[in-house]
Short mmCIF file of C-alpha atoms in Angstrom, two decimals:
data_model
loop_
_atom_site.label_atom_id
_atom_site.label_comp_id
_atom_site.label_asym_id
_atom_site.label_seq_id
_atom_site.Cartn_x
_atom_site.Cartn_y
_atom_site.Cartn_z
CA UNK A 1 6.25 11.36 -1.05
CA UNK A 2 6.55 9.42 2.18
CA UNK A 3 8.18 12.42 3.84
CA UNK A 4 5.32 14.62 2.60
CA UNK A 5 2.79 12.33 4.26
CA UNK A 6 4.59 12.74 7.58
CA UNK A 7 4.09 16.52 7.32
CA UNK A 8 0.32 16.28 6.84
CA UNK A 9 -2.09 17.03 9.67
CA UNK A 10 -2.73 14.01 11.89
CA UNK A 11 -6.34 13.54 10.73
CA UNK A 12 -5.38 13.50 7.04
CA UNK A 13 -2.40 11.22 7.70
CA UNK A 14 -4.61 8.80 9.62
CA UNK A 15 -7.12 8.72 6.75
CA UNK A 16 -4.32 7.96 4.30
CA UNK A 17 -2.96 5.11 6.40
CA UNK A 18 -6.46 3.72 6.95
CA UNK A 19 -7.19 3.64 3.22
CA UNK A 20 -3.74 2.21 2.54
CA UNK A 21 -4.44 -0.52 5.08
CA UNK A 22 -7.83 -1.29 3.53
CA UNK A 23 -6.30 -1.62 0.06
CA UNK A 24 -3.55 -3.84 1.43
CA UNK A 25 -6.10 -6.11 3.10
CA UNK A 26 -8.07 -6.44 -0.14
CA UNK A 27 -4.91 -7.26 -2.06
CA UNK A 28 -3.91 -9.78 0.58
CA UNK A 29 -7.25 -11.54 0.32
CA UNK A 30 -6.97 -11.66 -3.46
CA UNK A 31 -3.40 -12.92 -3.25
CA UNK A 32 -4.40 -15.71 -0.86
CA UNK A 33 -7.41 -16.72 -2.97
CA UNK A 34 -5.24 -16.86 -6.10
CA UNK A 35 -2.75 -19.11 -4.37
CA UNK A 36 -5.58 -21.19 -2.86
CA UNK A 37 -4.49 -20.64 0.73
CA UNK A 38 -7.14 -20.92 3.42
CA UNK A 39 -7.18 -17.61 5.28
CA UNK A 40 -8.43 -19.33 8.44
CA UNK A 41 -5.36 -21.56 8.54
CA UNK A 42 -2.99 -18.59 8.86
CA UNK A 43 -2.13 -17.07 12.21
CA UNK A 44 -2.68 -13.38 12.92
CA UNK A 45 1.08 -12.85 12.83
CA UNK A 46 1.38 -14.40 9.37
CA UNK A 47 -1.52 -12.31 8.07
CA UNK A 48 0.06 -9.17 9.49
CA UNK A 49 3.32 -9.93 7.68
CA UNK A 50 1.51 -10.41 4.37
CA UNK A 51 -0.56 -7.24 4.84
CA UNK A 52 2.56 -5.22 5.73
CA UNK A 53 4.23 -6.53 2.57
CA UNK A 54 1.26 -5.35 0.51
CA UNK A 55 1.37 -1.94 2.21
CA UNK A 56 5.05 -1.62 1.28
CA UNK A 57 4.23 -2.52 -2.33
CA UNK A 58 1.47 0.10 -2.43
CA UNK A 59 3.76 2.80 -1.08
CA UNK A 60 6.34 1.84 -3.71
CA UNK A 61 3.69 2.11 -6.42
CA UNK A 62 2.62 5.52 -5.15
CA UNK A 63 6.22 6.72 -5.21
CA UNK A 64 6.82 5.52 -8.77
CA UNK A 65 3.52 7.02 -9.96
CA UNK A 66 4.52 10.34 -8.43
CA UNK A 67 7.83 10.32 -10.27
CA UNK A 68 6.16 9.42 -13.57
CA UNK A 69 3.57 12.18 -13.09
CA UNK A 70 6.33 14.69 -12.35
CA UNK A 71 8.24 13.66 -15.48
CA UNK A 72 5.06 13.94 -17.57
CA UNK A 73 4.42 17.38 -16.12
CA UNK A 74 7.91 18.44 -17.12
CA UNK A 75 7.45 16.94 -20.58
CA UNK A 76 10.11 14.29 -20.13
CA UNK A 77 9.38 10.91 -21.67
CA UNK A 78 9.88 7.86 -19.45
CA UNK A 79 10.87 5.66 -22.37
#
């Protein structure tokens, strides 16, 4: 899937990465609130690391969903 994204037109690819980034930021905020960490106490570099980690998780989720959808399309049970 990640290779497919690279082949998209630049405008579409930029939209995808923007939405991915927005989701990662929301997840990062939720993660920090759950762990009771003050967002203001973190440096920009630390926040960037956490957001990048969330982006990687999202891409992994998208990849696994794509595989599951393909298997369902082919009629192959995951379990």
